[in-house]
Short mmCIF file of C-alpha atoms and ligand atoms in Angstrom, two decimals:
data_model
loop_
_atom_site.label_atom_id
_atom_site.label_comp_id
_atom_site.label_asym_id
_atom_site.label_seq_id
_atom_site.Cartn_x
_atom_site.Cartn_y
_atom_site.Cartn_z
CA MET R 1433 3.14 7.83 11.56
CA GLU R 1434 1.79 5.39 8.96
CA SER R 1435 -0.09 8.19 7.15
CA GLN R 1436 3.22 9.65 5.92
CA PHE R 1437 2.88 7.29 2.92
CA LYS R 1438 1.06 8.48 -0.18
CA LYS R 1439 0.25 4.94 -1.26
CA ASN R 1440 0.28 1.55 0.47
CA ILE R 1441 1.11 -0.99 -2.19
CA LEU R 1442 0.97 -4.75 -1.72
CA ILE R 1443 3.42 -6.53 -4.02
CA THR R 1444 2.93 -10.30 -4.00
CA GLY R 1445 5.79 -12.62 -4.95
CA GLY R 1446 8.33 -9.86 -4.33
CA ALA R 1447 11.04 -12.33 -3.28
CA GLY R 1448 10.96 -14.07 -6.67
CA PHE R 1449 12.81 -13.23 -9.86
CA ILE R 1450 10.68 -10.48 -11.44
CA GLY R 1451 9.06 -9.46 -8.14
CA SER R 1452 12.42 -8.59 -6.59
CA HIS R 1453 13.21 -6.23 -9.47
CA VAL R 1454 9.77 -4.62 -9.16
CA VAL R 1455 10.11 -4.22 -5.37
CA ARG R 1456 13.60 -2.69 -5.76
CA LEU R 1457 12.38 -0.21 -8.37
CA MET R 1458 9.28 0.84 -6.42
CA VAL R 1459 11.03 1.10 -3.03
CA THR R 1460 13.91 3.20 -4.35
CA ARG R 1461 12.05 5.38 -6.85
CA TYR R 1462 9.07 6.12 -4.60
CA PRO R 1463 10.22 6.67 -0.99
CA HIS R 1464 6.78 8.19 -0.29
CA TYR R 1465 5.04 4.87 -1.08
CA ARG R 1466 4.99 2.04 1.43
CA ILE R 1467 5.79 -1.24 -0.29
CA VAL R 1468 4.56 -4.38 1.47
CA ASN R 1469 6.08 -7.51 -0.01
CA LEU R 1470 3.91 -10.56 0.68
CA ASP R 1471 5.63 -13.80 -0.23
CA LYS R 1472 5.34 -17.41 0.90
CA LEU R 1473 9.06 -18.01 0.25
CA THR R 1474 8.60 -21.17 -1.77
CA TYR R 1475 11.68 -22.74 -3.35
CA ALA R 1476 11.57 -19.81 -5.84
CA GLY R 1477 11.41 -17.01 -3.27
CA ASN R 1478 14.63 -15.74 -1.79
CA LEU R 1479 15.01 -12.72 0.49
CA ALA R 1480 18.68 -12.45 -0.52
CA ASN R 1481 17.33 -11.07 -3.82
CA LEU R 1482 16.32 -7.98 -1.83
CA HIS R 1483 19.35 -7.57 0.45
CA ASP R 1484 19.85 -3.97 -0.73
CA VAL R 1485 16.32 -2.73 0.09
CA GLN R 1486 15.40 -4.66 3.23
CA GLU R 1487 16.41 -1.84 5.59
CA LYS R 1488 14.62 0.95 3.69
CA PRO R 1489 12.01 2.72 5.85
CA ASN R 1490 9.27 2.32 3.22
CA TYR R 1491 9.71 -1.47 2.84
CA ARG R 1492 7.95 -4.23 4.80
CA PHE R 1493 8.10 -7.98 4.35
CA VAL R 1494 5.30 -10.35 5.31
CA LYS R 1495 5.75 -14.09 4.96
CA ALA R 1496 2.32 -15.38 3.96
CA ASP R 1497 0.48 -17.56 1.48
CA ILE R 1498 -1.83 -15.76 -0.96
CA CYS R 1499 -4.18 -18.74 -0.53
CA ASP R 1500 -4.72 -17.95 3.16
CA PRO R 1501 -7.82 -15.68 3.27
CA ASP R 1502 -7.47 -14.60 6.92
CA GLU R 1503 -3.84 -13.65 6.57
CA VAL R 1504 -4.40 -11.79 3.30
CA ARG R 1505 -7.32 -9.88 4.80
CA ARG R 1506 -5.25 -9.04 7.87
CA VAL R 1507 -2.45 -7.62 5.70
CA PHE R 1508 -4.94 -5.52 3.68
CA GLU R 1509 -6.33 -4.06 6.89
CA GLU R 1510 -3.13 -3.66 8.91
CA TYR R 1511 -1.26 -1.87 6.13
CA ARG R 1512 -4.32 -0.11 4.68
CA ILE R 1513 -3.48 -1.52 1.27
CA ASP R 1514 -4.82 0.65 -1.55
CA SER R 1515 -3.12 -1.01 -4.53
CA VAL R 1516 -1.89 -4.47 -5.43
CA ILE R 1517 0.79 -5.53 -7.89
CA HIS R 1518 0.24 -9.28 -8.06
CA LEU R 1519 3.18 -11.38 -9.19
CA ALA R 1520 3.11 -14.38 -6.81
CA ALA R 1521 2.70 -17.56 -8.80
CA GLU R 1522 4.00 -21.00 -9.50
CA SER R 1523 5.90 -20.11 -12.65
CA HIS R 1524 7.80 -23.05 -14.14
CA VAL R 1525 6.12 -24.93 -17.02
CA ASP R 1526 8.01 -28.20 -16.35
CA ARG R 1527 6.87 -28.25 -12.72
CA SER R 1528 3.29 -27.61 -13.86
CA ILE R 1529 3.44 -30.79 -15.93
CA THR R 1530 4.34 -32.91 -12.89
CA ASP R 1531 2.22 -31.04 -10.32
CA PRO R 1532 -0.71 -29.21 -11.97
CA LEU R 1533 -2.77 -28.96 -8.78
CA SER R 1534 -0.28 -26.65 -7.06
CA PHE R 1535 -0.56 -24.35 -10.05
CA ALA R 1536 -4.35 -24.28 -9.84
CA ARG R 1537 -4.16 -23.61 -6.11
CA THR R 1538 -1.66 -20.75 -6.15
CA ASN R 1539 -2.33 -19.17 -9.51
CA VAL R 1540 -6.11 -19.48 -9.57
CA MET R 1541 -7.29 -19.75 -5.96
CA GLY R 1542 -4.54 -17.45 -4.68
CA THR R 1543 -5.49 -14.76 -7.20
CA LEU R 1544 -9.18 -15.12 -6.33
CA ASN R 1545 -8.37 -14.79 -2.69
CA LEU R 1546 -6.55 -11.49 -3.30
CA LEU R 1547 -9.41 -10.25 -5.48
CA GLU R 1548 -11.86 -11.05 -2.68
CA ALA R 1549 -9.75 -9.20 -0.10
CA ALA R 1550 -9.67 -6.17 -2.43
CA ARG R 1551 -13.41 -6.32 -3.09
CA ARG R 1552 -14.29 -6.68 0.59
CA THR R 1553 -11.98 -4.02 2.00
CA TRP R 1554 -11.84 -1.28 -0.64
CA GLN R 1555 -14.41 1.51 -0.48
CA PRO R 1556 -15.74 2.43 -3.95
CA ALA R 1557 -15.15 6.19 -3.56
CA THR R 1558 -11.39 6.01 -2.91
CA PRO R 1559 -8.76 5.31 -5.60
CA HIS R 1560 -7.52 1.74 -5.82
CA LEU R 1561 -5.83 -0.52 -8.34
CA PHE R 1562 -5.43 -4.27 -8.67
CA TYR R 1563 -2.59 -4.86 -11.15
CA HIS R 1564 -2.33 -8.48 -12.32
CA VAL R 1565 0.98 -9.54 -13.88
CA SER R 1566 0.57 -12.30 -16.44
CA THR R 1567 2.31 -14.06 -19.28
CA ASP R 1568 2.20 -14.28 -23.08
CA GLU R 1569 1.86 -18.06 -22.66
CA VAL R 1570 -1.93 -17.64 -22.24
CA TYR R 1571 -2.11 -16.99 -26.01
CA GLY R 1572 -0.75 -20.44 -26.85
CA ALA R 1573 1.74 -21.24 -29.59
CA LEU R 1574 2.43 -19.24 -32.75
CA PRO R 1575 3.38 -21.02 -35.98
CA PHE R 1576 6.56 -19.69 -37.62
CA GLY R 1577 5.75 -16.68 -39.79
CA ASP R 1578 2.44 -15.85 -38.06
CA ALA R 1579 1.81 -12.33 -36.78
CA LEU R 1580 2.76 -11.57 -33.15
CA PHE R 1581 0.36 -11.89 -30.20
CA THR R 1582 -1.68 -8.73 -29.66
CA GLU R 1583 -4.07 -7.89 -26.83
CA GLU R 1584 -6.86 -9.17 -29.11
CA THR R 1585 -5.36 -12.63 -29.65
CA ARG R 1586 -7.69 -15.41 -28.47
CA TYR R 1587 -6.56 -17.26 -25.33
CA ASP R 1588 -5.37 -20.79 -26.14
CA PRO R 1589 -3.21 -22.09 -23.27
CA HIS R 1590 -1.58 -25.51 -23.54
CA SER R 1591 0.37 -26.18 -20.34
CA PRO R 1592 -1.12 -26.43 -16.85
CA TYR R 1593 0.95 -23.31 -16.06
CA SER R 1594 -0.50 -21.23 -18.89
CA ALA R 1595 -4.00 -22.60 -18.26
CA SER R 1596 -3.78 -21.51 -14.62
CA LYS R 1597 -2.53 -18.05 -15.60
CA ALA R 1598 -5.30 -17.75 -18.22
CA ALA R 1599 -7.90 -18.66 -15.58
CA SER R 1600 -6.51 -16.04 -13.21
CA ASP R 1601 -6.60 -13.39 -15.97
CA HIS R 1602 -10.26 -14.21 -16.61
CA PHE R 1603 -11.10 -13.88 -12.91
CA VAL R 1604 -9.39 -10.49 -12.71
CA ARG R 1605 -11.45 -9.25 -15.68
CA ALA R 1606 -14.60 -10.79 -14.20
CA TYR R 1607 -14.07 -8.84 -10.95
CA HIS R 1608 -13.75 -5.67 -13.01
CA ASP R 1609 -16.87 -6.36 -15.07
CA THR R 1610 -19.00 -7.77 -12.24
CA TYR R 1611 -17.98 -5.75 -9.17
CA GLY R 1612 -16.38 -2.71 -10.78
CA LEU R 1613 -12.99 -3.51 -9.23
CA PRO R 1614 -10.36 -1.21 -10.80
CA VAL R 1615 -7.94 -3.59 -12.49
CA VAL R 1616 -5.20 -3.52 -15.07
CA LEU R 1617 -3.35 -6.49 -16.61
CA SER R 1618 -0.16 -7.07 -18.52
CA ASN R 1619 1.03 -10.15 -20.42
CA CYS R 1620 4.77 -10.37 -20.84
CA SER R 1621 7.21 -12.50 -22.83
CA ASN R 1622 10.15 -14.50 -21.39
CA ASN R 1623 12.32 -12.51 -18.99
CA TYR R 1624 16.03 -12.87 -18.35
CA GLY R 1625 18.50 -11.20 -16.00
CA PRO R 1626 19.88 -11.52 -12.45
CA TYR R 1627 18.11 -13.47 -9.67
CA GLN R 1628 16.23 -15.95 -11.89
CA PHE R 1629 15.88 -19.38 -10.31
CA PRO R 1630 18.27 -21.77 -12.10
CA GLU R 1631 15.62 -24.15 -13.38
CA LYS R 1632 14.75 -21.79 -16.24
CA LEU R 1633 16.71 -21.98 -19.48
CA ILE R 1634 19.15 -19.08 -19.17
CA PRO R 1635 20.48 -19.40 -15.59
CA LEU R 1636 20.40 -23.22 -15.76
CA PHE R 1637 22.48 -23.31 -18.90
CA ILE R 1638 24.98 -20.64 -17.77
CA ASN R 1639 25.57 -22.65 -14.60
CA ASN R 1640 25.86 -25.95 -16.47
CA ILE R 1641 28.29 -24.52 -19.03
CA ARG R 1642 30.45 -23.22 -16.22
CA HIS R 1643 30.53 -26.64 -14.54
CA ASN R 1644 30.87 -28.65 -17.75
CA LYS R 1645 27.50 -30.32 -17.23
CA PRO R 1646 25.23 -31.47 -20.08
CA LEU R 1647 22.85 -28.90 -21.57
CA PRO R 1648 19.46 -30.64 -21.98
CA VAL R 1649 17.98 -29.12 -25.15
CA TYR R 1650 14.33 -30.13 -25.55
CA GLY R 1651 13.45 -31.56 -28.98
CA LYS R 1652 15.59 -30.05 -31.71
CA GLY R 1653 16.05 -26.70 -29.98
CA GLU R 1654 13.88 -25.06 -32.63
CA ASN R 1655 11.32 -23.48 -30.34
CA VAL R 1656 11.31 -19.71 -30.35
CA ARG R 1657 10.98 -17.36 -27.39
CA ASP R 1658 10.87 -13.55 -27.26
CA TRP R 1659 13.38 -12.47 -24.58
CA LEU R 1660 13.01 -9.29 -22.52
CA TYR R 1661 15.48 -7.96 -19.96
CA VAL R 1662 13.83 -8.11 -16.54
CA GLU R 1663 14.49 -4.43 -15.73
CA ASP R 1664 12.60 -3.48 -18.91
CA HIS R 1665 9.65 -5.47 -17.57
CA ALA R 1666 9.87 -3.76 -14.16
CA ARG R 1667 9.95 -0.36 -15.92
CA ALA R 1668 6.84 -1.31 -17.92
CA ILE R 1669 5.03 -2.41 -14.74
CA ASP R 1670 5.85 0.94 -13.11
CA LEU R 1671 4.43 2.82 -16.11
CA ILE R 1672 1.29 0.70 -16.39
CA PHE R 1673 0.72 0.91 -12.64
CA HIS R 1674 0.80 4.71 -12.77
CA ARG R 1675 -0.62 5.50 -16.19
CA GLY R 1676 -2.33 2.41 -17.59
CA ARG R 1677 -6.04 2.74 -18.30
CA THR R 1678 -8.30 0.90 -15.85
CA GLY R 1679 -9.80 -2.30 -17.27
CA GLU R 1680 -7.15 -2.54 -20.00
CA THR R 1681 -4.55 -5.16 -20.87
CA TYR R 1682 -1.07 -4.32 -22.12
CA ASN R 1683 1.28 -6.73 -23.87
CA ILE R 1684 4.96 -6.40 -22.96
CA GLY R 1685 7.61 -7.94 -25.22
CA GLY R 1686 11.12 -7.50 -26.43
CA PHE R 1687 10.71 -7.71 -30.24
CA ASN R 1688 13.61 -10.08 -29.69
CA GLU R 1689 12.87 -13.60 -30.96
CA TRP R 1690 15.48 -16.33 -30.58
CA LYS R 1691 15.43 -19.96 -31.53
CA ASN R 1692 16.52 -21.86 -28.38
CA ILE R 1693 19.53 -23.46 -30.05
CA ASP R 1694 20.80 -20.09 -31.32
CA LEU R 1695 20.42 -18.50 -27.91
CA ILE R 1696 22.20 -21.47 -26.33
CA ARG R 1697 25.12 -20.97 -28.74
CA VAL R 1698 25.33 -17.30 -27.72
CA MET R 1699 25.45 -18.35 -24.05
CA ILE R 1700 28.15 -20.94 -24.77
CA LYS R 1701 30.27 -18.40 -26.65
CA THR R 1702 29.89 -15.80 -23.92
CA VAL R 1703 30.62 -18.11 -20.98
CA ASP R 1704 33.62 -19.66 -22.76
CA ARG R 1705 35.05 -16.24 -23.58
CA LEU R 1706 34.53 -14.87 -20.06
CA LEU R 1707 36.10 -17.96 -18.50
CA GLY R 1708 39.09 -17.78 -20.86
CA ARG R 1709 38.19 -21.05 -22.58
CA LYS R 1710 38.53 -21.66 -26.28
CA GLU R 1711 35.41 -20.08 -27.83
CA GLY R 1712 32.77 -22.69 -28.58
CA GLU R 1713 34.60 -25.36 -26.56
CA SER R 1714 31.44 -26.06 -24.57
CA GLU R 1715 29.33 -26.86 -27.66
CA LYS R 1716 30.07 -30.50 -26.82
CA LEU R 1717 27.78 -30.16 -23.79
CA ILE R 1718 24.69 -29.73 -25.99
CA THR R 1719 22.52 -32.80 -25.42
CA PHE R 1720 19.25 -33.16 -27.31
CA VAL R 1721 16.65 -34.75 -25.02
CA THR R 1722 12.99 -35.79 -25.31
CA ASP R 1723 10.82 -32.79 -26.00
CA ARG R 1724 8.69 -31.20 -23.27
CA ALA R 1725 5.08 -32.48 -23.46
CA GLY R 1726 2.86 -29.92 -25.23
CA HIS R 1727 5.93 -27.73 -25.90
CA ASP R 1728 4.74 -24.42 -27.40
CA LEU R 1729 6.56 -23.77 -30.67
CA ARG R 1730 6.85 -20.01 -30.58
CA TYR R 1731 5.91 -17.02 -28.44
CA ALA R 1732 6.25 -13.48 -29.75
CA ILE R 1733 4.58 -10.37 -28.42
CA ASP R 1734 3.47 -7.18 -30.09
CA SER R 1735 3.86 -4.37 -27.55
CA THR R 1736 2.79 -1.55 -29.89
CA LYS R 1737 -0.15 -0.58 -27.65
CA LEU R 1738 2.18 0.00 -24.70
CA LYS R 1739 4.51 2.03 -26.90
CA ASN R 1740 1.73 4.15 -28.42
CA GLU R 1741 -0.17 4.79 -25.19
CA LEU R 1742 2.59 5.05 -22.61
CA GLY R 1743 5.78 5.51 -24.62
CA TRP R 1744 7.45 2.29 -23.33
CA GLU R 1745 10.01 0.52 -25.48
CA PRO R 1746 12.32 -2.39 -24.72
CA SER R 1747 16.02 -1.62 -24.56
CA LEU R 1748 17.38 -3.15 -27.72
CA GLN R 1749 20.91 -4.08 -26.67
CA PHE R 1750 20.41 -7.83 -26.36
CA GLU R 1751 24.09 -8.79 -26.77
CA GLU R 1752 25.14 -6.39 -23.99
CA ARG R 1753 22.31 -7.50 -21.72
CA ILE R 1754 23.00 -11.20 -22.15
CA GLU R 1755 26.70 -10.62 -21.47
CA LYS R 1756 25.79 -8.64 -18.36
CA THR R 1757 23.50 -11.50 -17.29
CA VAL R 1758 26.17 -14.16 -17.89
CA ARG R 1759 28.68 -12.08 -15.90
CA TRP R 1760 26.17 -11.71 -13.06
CA TYR R 1761 25.69 -15.49 -12.72
CA LEU R 1762 29.42 -16.16 -13.02
CA ASP R 1763 30.07 -13.57 -10.29
CA HIS R 1764 27.30 -14.92 -8.03
CA GLN R 1765 28.18 -18.58 -7.76
CA GLU R 1766 27.42 -18.43 -4.04
CA TRP R 1767 23.86 -17.22 -4.77
CA LEU R 1768 23.41 -20.09 -7.25
CA ASP R 1769 24.85 -22.69 -4.85
CA ASN R 1770 22.69 -21.38 -2.07
CA VAL R 1771 19.38 -21.53 -3.97
CA THR R 1772 20.14 -24.95 -5.42
CA SER R 1773 21.41 -26.53 -2.20
CA GLY R 1774 18.23 -26.00 -0.24
CA ASP R 1775 20.19 -24.31 2.57
CA TYR R 1776 18.13 -21.19 2.25
CA GLN R 1777 14.91 -23.21 2.56
CA ARG R 1778 16.17 -24.73 5.78
CA TYR R 1779 17.10 -21.26 6.99
CA TYR R 1780 13.56 -19.97 6.30
CA GLN R 1781 12.10 -22.97 8.05
CA LYS R 1782 14.12 -22.08 11.11
CA MET R 1783 13.31 -18.36 10.83
CA TYR R 1784 9.61 -18.58 10.09
CA GLY R 1785 8.73 -22.03 11.36
CA ASN R 1786 7.00 -23.50 8.30
P1 NAD N 2424 9.28 -16.85 -9.58
O1 NAD N 2424 8.90 -18.29 -9.58
O2 NAD N 2424 10.72 -16.47 -9.70
O3 NAD N 2424 8.74 -16.15 -8.25
C1 NAD N 2424 7.46 -16.40 -7.74
C2 NAD N 2424 7.38 -15.82 -6.33
O4 NAD N 2424 6.06 -16.07 -5.83
C3 NAD N 2424 8.36 -16.48 -5.35
O5 NAD N 2424 8.97 -15.49 -4.55
C4 NAD N 2424 7.46 -17.38 -4.50
O6 NAD N 2424 7.96 -17.57 -3.18
C5 NAD N 2424 6.15 -16.60 -4.51
N1 NAD N 2424 4.99 -17.48 -4.28
C6 NAD N 2424 4.70 -18.65 -4.90
N2 NAD N 2424 3.58 -19.17 -4.40
C7 NAD N 2424 3.13 -18.30 -3.45
C8 NAD N 2424 2.00 -18.27 -2.58
N3 NAD N 2424 1.09 -19.27 -2.57
N4 NAD N 2424 1.85 -17.21 -1.75
C9 NAD N 2424 2.75 -16.19 -1.74
N5 NAD N 2424 3.85 -16.18 -2.51
C10 NAD N 2424 4.03 -17.22 -3.37
O7 NAD N 2424 8.41 -16.19 -10.74
P2 NAD N 2424 8.78 -15.00 -11.75
O8 NAD N 2424 9.47 -15.55 -12.92
O9 NAD N 2424 9.38 -13.88 -10.99
O10 NAD N 2424 7.31 -14.58 -12.23
C11 NAD N 2424 6.57 -13.60 -11.50
C12 NAD N 2424 5.23 -13.38 -12.19
O11 NAD N 2424 5.46 -12.94 -13.54
C13 NAD N 2424 4.38 -14.65 -12.32
O12 NAD N 2424 3.04 -14.29 -12.09
C14 NAD N 2424 4.60 -15.12 -13.74
O13 NAD N 2424 3.47 -15.81 -14.21
C15 NAD N 2424 4.79 -13.80 -14.45
N6 NAD N 2424 5.64 -13.85 -15.67
C16 NAD N 2424 6.88 -14.41 -15.63
C17 NAD N 2424 7.67 -14.41 -16.79
C18 NAD N 2424 9.07 -14.97 -16.80
O14 NAD N 2424 9.70 -15.00 -17.88
N7 NAD N 2424 9.63 -15.39 -15.69
C19 NAD N 2424 7.17 -13.84 -17.98
C20 NAD N 2424 5.88 -13.27 -17.96
C21 NAD N 2424 5.13 -13.27 -16.80
P1 TYD N 2425 11.86 -21.85 -19.83
O1 TYD N 2425 12.99 -20.99 -19.36
O2 TYD N 2425 11.41 -22.99 -18.98
O3 TYD N 2425 10.65 -20.84 -20.14
P2 TYD N 2425 9.21 -21.14 -20.88
O4 TYD N 2425 9.00 -22.58 -21.02
O5 TYD N 2425 8.26 -20.54 -19.93
O6 TYD N 2425 9.30 -20.42 -22.18
O7 TYD N 2425 12.24 -22.44 -21.26
C1 TYD N 2425 12.58 -21.60 -22.35
C2 TYD N 2425 12.71 -22.49 -23.58
O8 TYD N 2425 13.85 -23.36 -23.39
C3 TYD N 2425 11.52 -23.41 -23.80
O9 TYD N 2425 11.30 -23.53 -25.21
C4 TYD N 2425 11.97 -24.75 -23.23
C5 TYD N 2425 13.46 -24.74 -23.47
N1 TYD N 2425 14.25 -25.48 -22.46
C6 TYD N 2425 15.16 -26.47 -22.86
O10 TYD N 2425 15.33 -26.74 -24.06
N2 TYD N 2425 15.88 -27.13 -21.89
C7 TYD N 2425 15.73 -26.85 -20.55
O11 TYD N 2425 16.40 -27.50 -19.71
C8 TYD N 2425 14.80 -25.81 -20.16
C9 TYD N 2425 14.62 -25.47 -18.72
C10 TYD N 2425 14.10 -25.15 -21.14
#
C-alpha cells in the first residue's frame, strides 16, 4: 500500500508561511510522492494554511518537534523517508533579539537532529537528498552600491537569527563533507505573499493600515530588502530539489530591491485605494521608532547561478503581486484575527495536548 509512492519526502515547518506554499505545490504537482509535513505548530505554524490539501491521499501531518531525536527517528522509519526539505525554524529577527536561545535550539540543534536521523537511517547505495532552506541574512549587510550577494560571499551574520541559520548551513555542509550525506542548500531573500505571520513587515503593516494603527518604521526607513513572491520561492525549491547539483548552494532572489519607506508608501497607497479611502490618507500612520539593534542595512541577492543552471527566474510583476497580496490580507481578516488572537494555539493545545 505504502509502496505506491515514488518518493517519501519529509517537509519540516510545512504549516508555516513558506512551508505551506511548498507543501501545497509538492502535494498537488506530485500525487505519486508522499509528503509528510512535520511541524511543531509554534505560534507561527497554522494548519489552516493547508486547508485545501489536508485531505489529499498523498499528504500526512505529524505534530512533532525537530529537536526531539526519538520522534524524528520514528518518523524517518515509519514513513521510510528518503528526502528532506527542511524549512522549520524560528524565523523572526526581532524575536531572536529577545530570545536568542530558542533560535539556537530550533535552528541549530533541530537541524543537527534531522541530519543525524538522515545519517543513521539512510543506506549509502539508495538515492537520498537533504535539502536545507536558508536565508540571505547569513551574508550580513551590504553597503549601498555594493555588488549583490553571490554564493561565494563570505558569511557575516549579525542577528541571533542569522547567526543560527549560518550555523545550521555550516552543519549541513559538514555532514556532506564528513559523512557524504547528499545535501543541497538555498539562500533566499525576503518573501511576501499570503499566509505570512503578521509580525513581519508586509502583513503587519497591511493590517495596521486597515485598522488605522501606527506603522512602526525602524530608524529612518532607509534599510533595503530584496522582495520575492513566495510562490516564486516555492517554484525554485521544487527545481533545486529535483535538479540541483548535490553539495551545491543556490541563491534565490527577486532582483527587486526596495527601501522600506518606499515599500511602505506603496502598501499605504494600495490599501487606501482598495478600501475606497483618499489615496495616501494613511501616510499619517507612519511613525518612526528606535531602530532595531544591529539592523542590517541592505540585503540583495544575485540569483544568476540558479538562472544559468536551472532556468529559474523570478516573476517580475511586483506591483501586481503586492496588490494581490494586499487583497489577500484584506479578504482574510478572519485568518489574521485568528492567528493574532491566540485562539488557534488554544485549539492546538486541546487537539494535541501540548
Ligand atoms: P515561519 O516562522 O512562518 O514558519 C516556521 C514553521 O516552522 C512554523 O510552522 C513552525 O510551527 C515550525 N517550527 C518552528 N519550530 C519548530 C520545531 N522546533 N519543530 C518543528 N517545527 C517547528 O517561517 P517562514 O518565513 O515560512 O520560513 C521558513 C524557512 O525559510 C525558515 O527556515 C527561514 O529561515 C527560511 N527563509 C525565510 C524567508 C522569509 O522571508 N520568510 C526568507 C529566506 C529564508
Ligand atoms: P522583517 O519583515 O522583519 O524581515 P527581515 O528583518 O528578516 O528583513 O523586516 C523587513 C524590514 O522592515 C526590516 O528592515 C525591518 C523593517 N521593519 C520595520 O521597519 N518595522 C517593523 O515593524 C518590522 C516588523 C520591520
